[in-house]
Coordinates of C-alpha atoms and ligand atoms in Angstrom, one line a residue:
M1 CA -4.1 16.5 -22.5
A2 CA -1.3 17.0 -24.2
T3 CA 0.6 16.4 -27.5
F4 CA 4.4 17.7 -28.1
T5 CA 5.5 18.1 -31.7
R6 CA 9.7 19.6 -31.3
I7 CA 10.6 22.3 -34.3
P8 CA 13.6 23.1 -34.3
D9 CA 13.6 26.4 -31.4
D10 CA 14.3 29.1 -34.8
E11 CA 10.6 28.5 -36.4
R12 CA 7.8 29.9 -35.5
P13 CA 6.0 27.5 -32.4
S14 CA 2.1 27.4 -32.9
I15 CA 0.1 26.0 -29.8
T16 CA -3.7 25.0 -31.1
V17 CA -6.4 24.4 -28.9
D18 CA -9.6 22.4 -29.6
P19 CA -12.6 23.6 -27.4
S20 CA -14.9 20.5 -28.6
A21 CA -12.3 17.5 -27.8
V22 CA -13.3 17.2 -23.9
I23 CA -10.7 14.9 -22.3
S24 CA -11.5 14.3 -18.6
K25 CA -13.2 16.0 -15.7
I26 CA -10.6 18.2 -13.5
E27 CA -11.1 17.0 -9.6
D28 CA -11.5 20.0 -8.0
N29 CA -9.9 18.1 -5.2
T30 CA -6.6 18.7 -7.5
Y31 CA -6.4 22.2 -5.7
G32 CA -6.1 20.9 -2.3
G33 CA -3.7 22.0 0.4
F34 CA -1.5 19.5 3.7
T35 CA -0.8 21.2 7.2
E36 CA 1.6 19.1 9.5
H37 CA 2.8 19.7 13.0
M38 CA 5.9 21.1 11.2
G39 CA 8.0 24.0 11.9
R40 CA 5.5 26.9 11.7
C41 CA 3.0 25.7 10.1
I42 CA 0.8 24.6 12.4
Y43 CA 1.3 27.1 15.4
G44 CA 2.2 30.3 13.8
G45 CA 0.7 29.8 11.1
I46 CA -2.7 28.2 11.1
Y47 CA -2.9 28.6 15.0
D48 CA -1.2 31.2 16.9
P49 CA -3.5 32.4 19.9
G50 CA -2.9 35.4 21.4
N51 CA -1.5 37.3 17.6
P52 CA -3.8 40.5 17.3
L53 CA -4.9 39.1 13.7
S54 CA -6.3 35.7 15.4
D55 CA -9.9 35.3 16.2
E56 CA -11.8 33.9 19.5
N57 CA -10.2 29.8 18.6
G58 CA -6.3 31.3 17.9
F59 CA -7.1 31.1 14.3
R60 CA -5.2 34.1 12.0
T61 CA -7.8 35.1 9.9
D62 CA -5.3 36.7 7.5
V63 CA -4.3 33.3 7.0
I64 CA -8.2 31.7 6.8
D65 CA -9.1 34.9 3.9
A66 CA -5.7 33.4 1.5
F67 CA -7.1 30.2 2.0
K68 CA -10.3 30.9 1.0
E69 CA -8.7 33.3 -2.0
L70 CA -7.0 30.0 -3.2
K71 CA -10.3 27.9 -2.6
V72 CA -8.5 25.0 -1.6
P73 CA -11.2 22.3 -0.8
V74 CA -9.2 19.9 1.2
V75 CA -6.4 19.9 3.4
R76 CA -4.2 17.1 4.8
Y77 CA -3.4 16.5 8.2
P78 CA -1.4 16.2 10.7
G79 CA 1.4 14.6 8.8
G80 CA 3.5 13.5 6.8
N81 CA 6.1 12.2 9.0
F82 CA 5.2 13.8 11.7
V83 CA 1.8 11.2 12.0
A84 CA 3.7 8.0 12.3
T85 CA 4.0 8.6 16.7
Y86 CA 0.9 11.2 16.7
H87 CA -1.4 9.7 18.6
W88 CA -5.3 11.7 18.5
L89 CA -6.1 10.7 21.7
D90 CA -3.3 13.3 23.3
G91 CA -4.9 16.3 21.3
V92 CA -8.2 16.1 22.5
G93 CA -10.8 17.1 25.5
P94 CA -9.5 19.9 27.9
K95 CA -6.7 21.3 26.7
E96 CA -4.7 22.2 30.3
N97 CA -4.6 17.7 30.2
R98 CA -3.5 17.2 26.9
P99 CA 0.3 15.8 27.5
P100 CA 3.4 17.4 25.6
R101 CA 5.6 14.5 24.0
P102 CA 8.3 14.0 22.2
E103 CA 8.0 14.7 18.4
L104 CA 10.2 12.5 16.7
A105 CA 10.0 13.3 13.0
W106 CA 11.2 17.1 13.4
I107 CA 12.9 16.1 17.1
G108 CA 10.7 18.7 18.5
T109 CA 7.8 18.9 21.5
E110 CA 4.0 18.1 20.5
S111 CA 2.4 20.6 23.1
N112 CA -1.4 19.2 21.7
E113 CA -2.9 21.7 22.3
F114 CA -4.1 21.5 18.6
G115 CA -6.1 18.9 18.1
T116 CA -8.6 16.8 15.6
D117 CA -11.6 19.0 17.2
E118 CA -9.5 22.2 16.5
F119 CA -8.2 21.5 12.8
L120 CA -12.0 20.1 12.3
K121 CA -13.5 23.5 13.8
W122 CA -10.6 25.4 11.4
C123 CA -11.9 23.5 8.1
E124 CA -15.1 24.4 9.1
V125 CA -14.5 28.1 9.1
V126 CA -12.5 28.2 5.8
G127 CA -14.7 25.8 3.8
T128 CA -12.6 23.0 3.1
E129 CA -12.8 19.8 3.4
P130 CA -10.4 17.4 6.4
Y131 CA -8.4 14.1 4.6
F132 CA -6.5 12.3 7.5
C133 CA -3.5 10.4 8.0
L134 CA -3.7 7.7 9.6
N135 CA -0.5 6.4 12.4
F136 CA 1.1 3.0 11.1
G137 CA 4.5 4.0 12.9
T138 CA 3.7 3.4 16.4
G139 CA 0.1 3.5 16.0
T140 CA -2.9 0.7 16.3
L141 CA -5.8 -0.5 13.7
D142 CA -7.8 0.6 17.6
E143 CA -6.2 3.5 17.8
A144 CA -7.2 4.1 14.0
L145 CA -10.9 2.7 15.0
G146 CA -11.4 4.9 17.2
W147 CA -10.3 8.7 15.6
V148 CA -12.9 7.0 12.2
E149 CA -15.7 6.6 15.6
Y150 CA -15.0 9.3 16.9
C151 CA -15.0 11.6 13.5
N152 CA -17.7 9.8 12.2
S153 CA -20.7 7.9 14.0
D154 CA -23.9 9.2 15.3
R155 CA -24.3 5.5 17.9
N156 CA -23.9 6.0 21.9
S157 CA -20.8 4.1 21.2
Y158 CA -17.4 5.1 23.6
Y159 CA -15.5 7.6 21.1
A160 CA -18.5 9.0 19.5
N161 CA -20.0 9.8 23.1
L162 CA -16.7 11.2 23.8
R163 CA -16.6 13.8 21.2
R164 CA -20.1 14.4 22.3
K165 CA -18.8 15.2 25.7
N166 CA -15.9 17.6 24.2
G167 CA -18.8 19.5 23.0
R168 CA -19.3 18.4 19.3
E169 CA -22.7 17.0 18.9
K170 CA -23.3 15.8 15.7
P171 CA -20.3 14.3 13.2
Y172 CA -17.9 15.7 11.6
N173 CA -17.9 13.0 9.0
V174 CA -14.6 13.5 7.6
K175 CA -14.4 11.3 4.3
Y176 CA -10.9 11.3 3.5
W177 CA -8.8 8.8 5.7
A178 CA -4.5 7.7 4.6
L179 CA -3.2 4.5 5.2
G180 CA -0.6 5.8 6.5
N181 CA 2.9 8.3 4.9
E182 CA 5.8 7.6 3.5
C183 CA 5.8 3.6 5.6
W184 CA 9.4 2.8 3.3
G185 CA 11.1 5.6 4.2
P186 CA 14.0 5.1 5.7
W187 CA 13.2 7.8 8.2
Q188 CA 10.1 6.9 8.9
V189 CA 9.1 6.0 13.1
G190 CA 8.3 2.4 12.1
Q191 CA 9.7 1.7 8.7
L192 CA 7.9 -0.7 7.3
T193 CA 9.1 -3.5 4.1
K194 CA 6.1 -3.4 1.3
E195 CA 5.0 -7.0 2.2
D196 CA 4.5 -6.0 6.0
Y197 CA 2.8 -2.7 4.4
A198 CA 0.5 -4.3 1.6
K199 CA -0.6 -7.2 4.4
Q200 CA -1.8 -4.3 7.0
A201 CA -2.9 -1.8 5.0
Y202 CA -5.3 -4.5 3.5
Q203 CA -6.4 -5.7 7.2
W204 CA -6.6 -1.8 8.5
A205 CA -8.8 -0.8 5.3
K206 CA -11.2 -3.6 6.0
A207 CA -11.9 -3.2 9.2
L208 CA -12.4 0.8 8.9
K209 CA -14.9 0.1 5.7
L210 CA -16.6 -2.2 8.4
L211 CA -17.4 0.5 10.7
D212 CA -17.5 3.4 8.2
P213 CA -18.3 2.1 4.5
S214 CA -18.6 5.8 3.1
I215 CA -14.9 7.1 4.3
E216 CA -12.2 6.7 1.0
L217 CA -9.2 5.1 2.0
I218 CA -6.3 6.1 0.6
L219 CA -2.6 4.0 0.3
C220 CA 0.5 4.6 0.6
G221 CA 2.8 4.9 -2.9
E222 CA 6.0 5.9 -3.0
T223 CA 7.1 7.4 -6.6
G224 CA 4.7 6.1 -8.4
H225 CA 7.5 4.5 -10.7
S226 CA 8.7 2.5 -8.0
S227 CA 8.8 -1.1 -7.2
W228 CA 7.3 -0.1 -3.7
D229 CA 4.3 1.3 -5.8
A230 CA 3.7 -1.5 -7.3
Y231 CA 3.9 -4.1 -5.4
V232 CA 1.0 -2.3 -2.9
I233 CA -1.5 -1.5 -5.2
K234 CA -1.5 -5.5 -7.0
E235 CA -1.8 -6.7 -3.1
C236 CA -4.4 -4.4 -2.0
I237 CA -6.2 -2.9 -4.7
K238 CA -8.4 -6.1 -5.2
F239 CA -12.1 -7.4 -5.5
D240 CA -12.8 -8.6 -1.7
L241 CA -17.0 -8.3 -0.7
H242 CA -15.5 -8.6 2.7
G243 CA -15.6 -5.2 4.2
L244 CA -17.8 -3.5 1.2
G245 CA -20.8 -4.9 2.9
G246 CA -21.4 -6.9 -0.7
S247 CA -20.9 -3.5 -2.8
T248 CA -19.8 -4.4 -6.5
T249 CA -18.8 -0.8 -6.7
A250 CA -16.7 -0.1 -3.8
S251 CA -13.2 -1.3 -2.8
L252 CA -11.2 -1.4 -0.1
V253 CA -9.0 1.3 -1.6
D254 CA -10.5 4.0 -3.2
M255 CA -6.8 6.0 -4.4
H256 CA -3.0 5.4 -4.1
S257 CA -1.1 8.2 -2.9
I258 CA 2.2 9.2 -4.4
H259 CA 4.7 12.3 -3.5
I260 CA 8.0 13.4 -5.6
Y261 CA 9.4 17.2 -4.8
T262 CA 11.5 18.7 -7.8
A263 CA 14.3 21.1 -7.3
S264 CA 17.3 22.8 -8.9
P265 CA 19.6 25.5 -8.8
D266 CA 20.0 25.3 -12.3
H267 CA 16.4 27.0 -14.0
N268 CA 15.7 25.0 -16.7
K269 CA 16.1 21.8 -14.6
N270 CA 14.5 23.1 -11.8
A271 CA 11.6 23.8 -14.5
T272 CA 11.7 20.6 -16.6
A273 CA 11.9 18.6 -12.8
P274 CA 7.9 18.4 -12.6
R275 CA 8.1 16.4 -15.8
S276 CA 9.8 13.2 -14.3
A277 CA 5.5 13.6 -11.6
E278 CA 3.7 13.4 -15.1
R279 CA 5.7 10.0 -16.4
A280 CA 5.2 9.1 -12.7
I281 CA 1.4 9.5 -12.9
Q282 CA 1.4 8.0 -16.2
I283 CA 3.5 4.6 -14.4
A284 CA 1.2 4.7 -11.8
A285 CA -2.3 4.8 -13.3
G286 CA -0.9 1.9 -15.6
M287 CA -0.2 -0.2 -12.7
I288 CA -3.6 0.2 -11.5
D289 CA -4.6 -1.1 -14.5
V290 CA -2.5 -4.4 -14.5
A291 CA -3.9 -4.7 -11.0
R292 CA -7.6 -4.9 -11.8
I293 CA -7.1 -6.6 -14.4
E294 CA -4.5 -9.8 -13.1
N295 CA -7.2 -9.5 -9.3
G296 CA -10.2 -9.5 -11.9
V297 CA -12.0 -6.5 -10.6
P298 CA -15.0 -5.4 -12.5
P299 CA -15.8 -2.6 -14.8
S300 CA -18.4 -1.5 -12.2
V301 CA -15.9 -0.7 -9.2
R302 CA -14.6 2.8 -9.5
R303 CA -11.2 2.9 -10.9
Q304 CA -8.8 4.1 -8.8
K305 CA -6.5 7.2 -9.1
I306 CA -4.4 8.5 -8.1
C307 CA -3.8 11.0 -5.3
F308 CA -1.0 13.3 -5.4
D309 CA -0.5 14.3 -1.8
E310 CA 3.0 15.7 -0.9
W311 CA 4.4 17.3 -4.6
N312 CA 5.7 20.5 -5.0
V313 CA 9.3 22.8 -5.9
W314 CA 11.9 21.7 -1.7
D315 CA 15.6 21.1 -1.7
P316 CA 15.9 19.4 1.7
V317 CA 19.7 20.1 1.9
R318 CA 18.8 24.3 0.9
A319 CA 15.5 23.9 3.5
P320 CA 15.8 21.8 5.8
G321 CA 13.1 20.3 7.3
E322 CA 14.5 20.3 11.1
E323 CA 15.1 23.4 10.9
G324 CA 11.0 24.3 9.5
A325 CA 11.5 24.2 5.9
E326 CA 11.4 28.1 5.3
E327 CA 11.8 27.5 1.2
K328 CA 12.7 31.3 0.0
Y329 CA 10.8 31.2 -3.7
T330 CA 12.7 32.7 -7.1
L331 CA 10.2 33.3 -10.6
S332 CA 12.1 29.9 -11.3
D333 CA 10.3 28.0 -9.1
A334 CA 7.3 30.0 -9.7
L335 CA 7.2 28.5 -13.1
A336 CA 8.7 24.9 -11.6
V337 CA 5.1 25.2 -9.9
A338 CA 3.0 26.4 -13.0
V339 CA 4.7 23.5 -14.8
W340 CA 3.5 20.6 -11.9
L341 CA 0.1 22.6 -12.5
N342 CA 0.2 21.7 -16.2
V343 CA 1.2 18.1 -15.4
F344 CA -2.2 17.7 -13.3
I345 CA -4.6 19.2 -16.0
R346 CA -2.5 17.0 -18.2
Q347 CA -4.0 14.2 -16.2
S348 CA -6.9 14.4 -15.4
Q349 CA -7.9 11.5 -15.8
H350 CA -5.9 9.8 -13.7
I351 CA -6.4 12.9 -10.8
G352 CA -8.3 12.0 -7.6
M353 CA -6.8 14.5 -5.8
A354 CA -3.3 16.7 -5.4
T355 CA -2.4 18.5 -2.0
I356 CA 0.9 20.2 -2.0
A357 CA 2.7 20.3 0.5
Q358 CA 2.3 22.6 2.3
S359 CA -0.1 25.3 2.8
V360 CA 1.3 27.7 5.3
N361 CA 4.9 28.8 5.8
V362 CA 6.9 25.3 5.3
I363 CA 8.1 24.8 2.0
S364 CA 5.0 26.8 1.3
P365 CA 3.3 29.6 -0.7
L366 CA 1.7 31.9 2.4
M367 CA 3.9 32.9 4.5
T368 CA 3.2 34.6 8.6
T369 CA 4.9 37.2 10.3
K370 CA 3.4 38.4 13.5
E371 CA 2.2 41.3 11.7
G372 CA 0.6 39.5 8.4
I373 CA 1.3 37.7 5.2
V374 CA 4.2 37.4 2.4
K375 CA 2.4 35.7 -0.9
Q376 CA 5.7 33.9 -2.4
S377 CA 6.2 33.5 -6.0
T378 CA 4.8 30.1 -6.1
W379 CA 1.7 31.5 -4.6
W380 CA 0.7 33.0 -8.0
P381 CA 0.6 30.4 -10.3
L382 CA -1.4 28.2 -7.4
L383 CA -4.0 31.2 -7.7
L384 CA -4.6 31.7 -11.2
F385 CA -4.8 27.8 -11.8
S386 CA -7.4 27.2 -9.3
E387 CA -9.4 30.3 -10.0
F388 CA -9.4 29.4 -13.8
M389 CA -8.2 26.0 -14.7
R390 CA -11.2 23.9 -13.7
G391 CA -14.0 21.3 -15.1
S392 CA -12.6 19.5 -17.7
T393 CA -9.1 19.5 -19.4
I394 CA -9.5 19.5 -23.2
A395 CA -6.9 18.5 -25.9
V396 CA -4.1 21.0 -27.0
N397 CA -1.0 20.5 -29.5
V398 CA 1.8 22.4 -29.1
R399 CA 4.6 22.9 -31.7
S400 CA 8.0 24.5 -30.0
G401 CA 11.0 24.2 -29.5
E402 CA 13.0 21.9 -27.0
Y403 CA 15.0 22.1 -23.8
L404 CA 17.7 19.2 -24.5
G405 CA 19.8 19.6 -22.3
D406 CA 20.4 17.4 -19.0
T407 CA 17.8 17.1 -16.3
E408 CA 16.2 16.5 -12.9
P409 CA 16.5 13.7 -12.4
A410 CA 18.5 12.3 -15.1
W411 CA 16.5 9.3 -16.3
I412 CA 13.1 12.2 -18.0
R413 CA 15.8 12.1 -20.7
G414 CA 14.5 9.6 -23.3
A415 CA 11.5 8.6 -20.9
I416 CA 8.9 12.5 -21.3
E417 CA 9.7 15.5 -23.6
T418 CA 11.0 19.0 -22.2
P419 CA 9.0 21.8 -24.5
W420 CA 10.5 25.6 -24.0
L421 CA 6.4 26.1 -24.2
D422 CA 4.5 23.4 -21.5
V423 CA 0.9 24.4 -22.2
S424 CA -2.4 22.5 -20.9
A425 CA -6.1 23.7 -21.3
A426 CA -9.6 23.3 -19.7
I427 CA -13.2 24.4 -20.2
N428 CA -15.2 25.2 -18.0
D429 CA -18.4 27.2 -18.5
G430 CA -17.8 27.8 -21.9
V431 CA -15.3 29.7 -21.4
V432 CA -11.6 28.4 -22.6
S433 CA -8.4 28.6 -20.6
L434 CA -5.0 28.4 -21.9
A435 CA -2.1 27.8 -19.7
V436 CA 1.4 28.4 -21.2
V437 CA 4.5 28.4 -19.1
N438 CA 7.8 30.0 -22.0
I439 CA 10.1 28.0 -19.4
N440 CA 12.7 30.1 -21.5
D441 CA 15.1 32.5 -19.6
T442 CA 16.5 34.3 -22.7
K443 CA 13.6 34.5 -25.6
D444 CA 10.2 35.3 -26.0
F445 CA 8.1 33.0 -28.8
E446 CA 6.1 35.0 -31.1
T447 CA 3.7 32.0 -31.2
E448 CA 0.2 31.3 -33.5
L449 CA -2.9 30.1 -31.6
R450 CA -5.2 28.2 -33.4
G451 CA -8.8 27.4 -32.1
V452 CA -8.7 30.8 -29.9
S453 CA -12.1 31.8 -31.0
G454 CA -13.5 35.7 -29.9
K455 CA -12.1 39.5 -30.3
D456 CA -12.0 39.8 -26.0
V457 CA -9.2 37.6 -24.7
E458 CA -8.3 38.3 -21.2
V459 CA -4.4 37.4 -20.2
H460 CA -3.2 36.9 -16.7
S461 CA 0.9 36.4 -16.5
V462 CA 3.1 35.9 -13.9
N463 CA 6.7 37.7 -14.1
G464 CA 9.2 38.6 -13.2
T465 CA 12.7 40.6 -14.1
D466 CA 14.8 37.6 -13.8
V467 CA 14.4 33.6 -12.7
T468 CA 16.7 34.2 -8.9
V469 CA 14.0 37.1 -7.3
V470 CA 12.0 36.5 -4.5
N471 CA 9.0 38.3 -3.0
T472 CA 9.9 39.7 0.2
E473 CA 8.3 41.2 2.9
S474 CA 9.3 44.8 2.0
K475 CA 8.4 43.9 -2.2
Q476 CA 6.3 41.7 -4.5
E477 CA 9.0 41.0 -7.0
V478 CA 6.7 38.3 -8.7
G479 CA 3.3 38.5 -9.2
I480 CA -0.1 38.7 -12.0
T481 CA -0.5 41.4 -14.7
E482 CA -3.8 41.6 -16.3
S483 CA -4.3 42.7 -19.7
K484 CA -6.6 42.3 -22.9
W485 CA -5.8 40.4 -26.5
D486 CA -7.9 41.0 -29.3
G487 CA -7.2 37.1 -30.4
E488 CA -5.7 38.9 -34.0
G489 CA -1.9 37.7 -35.5
L490 CA 0.6 35.8 -33.0
F491 CA 0.6 35.9 -29.3
T492 CA 4.5 36.3 -27.7
F493 CA 5.3 34.4 -24.6
P494 CA 7.4 35.8 -22.8
K495 CA 10.6 34.7 -21.5
H496 CA 10.5 33.3 -18.0
S497 CA 6.9 33.6 -18.3
L498 CA 3.2 32.0 -17.1
T499 CA 0.1 33.8 -19.6
I500 CA -3.4 31.9 -19.2
L501 CA -5.5 33.3 -21.9
R502 CA -9.3 32.7 -21.8
W503 CA -11.8 33.7 -23.8
K504 CA -15.6 32.2 -24.6
L505 CA -17.0 30.5 -26.7
Ligands
AHR601 O1 6.1 17.6 3.4 C1 7.6 18.0 4.9 C2 7.6 16.1 5.2 O2 8.2 15.7 3.6 C3 6.6 15.6 5.0 O3 6.0 15.5 6.3 C4 7.0 13.7 4.6 O4 5.6 12.7 4.5 C5 7.7 14.0 3.3 O5 9.0 13.5 3.4

C-alpha cells in the first residue's frame, strides 16, 4: 500500500518508508507466467525438438534456465483464446496417433505434438506449478472432468488409467483450474452472455469440486471494472455446501480472474496506464465483498482474491495476435512493467496470483532465436521484482509532483493519481526493498528518503539512454546496474528509471 501527496513539480520530493507497518503478504504466485499455443510460444519457444539447445524431451534448456532465473512459481496453459477449441485428449498418448486440428483463435493448425504430459513434465523440470484453463467454447463438462481425473486421480478409473497407460503412474496434482478464458469476448469461439456464463461456471465448479475438492477454481472475469465482473461475482461467490463435502471453510470459486493490457506510443500515457489496473483491482475486490455480504458468505470461508492472469504492455495493432504478437519492448515499456509490478505489490492484499502474458516470444520479455535467447527491456524489471519484492508489503508515502496530462484510458484521470515517482515497498527476512519508478523522461528527482536505516544500501537500477531504446540480439540497451549508497543525504532517482533500494533493518 502506498499513499500519495501531490506537491508542486519544483519542490523536493520525499519518500517515507515504515517497515513496522506491515500490510499484507505478497503471494509468490504474483510472479507467474503464461504459455499459450500461440505464435512461437510453445513451438519454437519452450519446445524446439532438433535444436542443439534442446534436451531429450525437446525442451529448450536456455528457456528453462531463464524461467528458473526468474523463479516463476506457476505457469498458465494452454490458453488464452486458444483453449476455446482445444480438446485435451487430442494431445495425449503416442504422438503418431495425435490428430492435427484447425486452430480457430489464431488461425493455424495445431499439431498436438505438445500436450498435457509434455507441459506437466516441462513444469517439473522447471520447478514450477501448472495452472490449466478449461475449454468453455467447444468443450463439455464431461471433457473437463476427464481432464481433472487424468491429471489428479489415483483411482482405478478410466482417465486415471489412461494417464498410467501413457507412462505416468502417479497423479500430477494440478491445483489451479480456470473456468474458461475471456468468455465475454466477441472474438471468442462460443462467446457467452454473463447470465449463461455464470450458470455454466457455477454448475461446472460444483461437479469439478465433487470430483476433486483439492483443486482451486478461478472464475472468468473481464477487466475487474465491468458489469460482467459484477454479475458473475454476485452469482458465483456464494455459500453453498453442495460440492464441498460439508466444509464451512471452502468455496466453489477460489479466485476471480481479470485481464488488462496497457499500451500507448506516448511515454507518459504508457507509463501511467497500469494505474487503471490498480483501480480495477480495488473495484473487483469491492465487488467480491459485496457478493460475500449480500450472499451471506461466512467469514470462515477464505476471501476470494484476484487472479490477474493476463497483464502486460501490448498493442494488438502494433503486434497482431495472428502474426504471433512479437512486441519489441522499449525502455518506456520496461518502466510501464515496473509500474504494473508496483501495482501488484501495493495491492498484495487482493492479489492471489498474477501471470504475465506471455512468457516466451508472444508479447514476452523473453525471445528465442535458433541460437539462443534475447532478454527484452521488460525482462529486467521483472527479474528485479521477482528477486527482491517478496515477503510482505509495507506502508510507504510519497510526496512528489504528478503527471497531469491525458491518460490511456482517459478515465484514470479522476479515478486514481499518476505521480512522477511511483513507489512500493516490501519487507522479507528483515531486509527492506523500496521500488521507485521515476516515470519522468526529462527530470531527475533529488529526493529525501525517510525511514532508511543502515549505511550499506544496495542500489539496483534499470535504465537506458532514452525511453525509445530496445534490446536486440546484437545490443543490450536496457539492463541492470548495481551500486551502493551510504544512506546519507538525498538520493537522486534519475529520469526514466527503476531503482530498487535495499537495506537490512
Ligand atoms: O495473451 C494473448 C491473448 O490475449 C490471449 O489468448 C487472450 O486471452 C487475450 O485476449
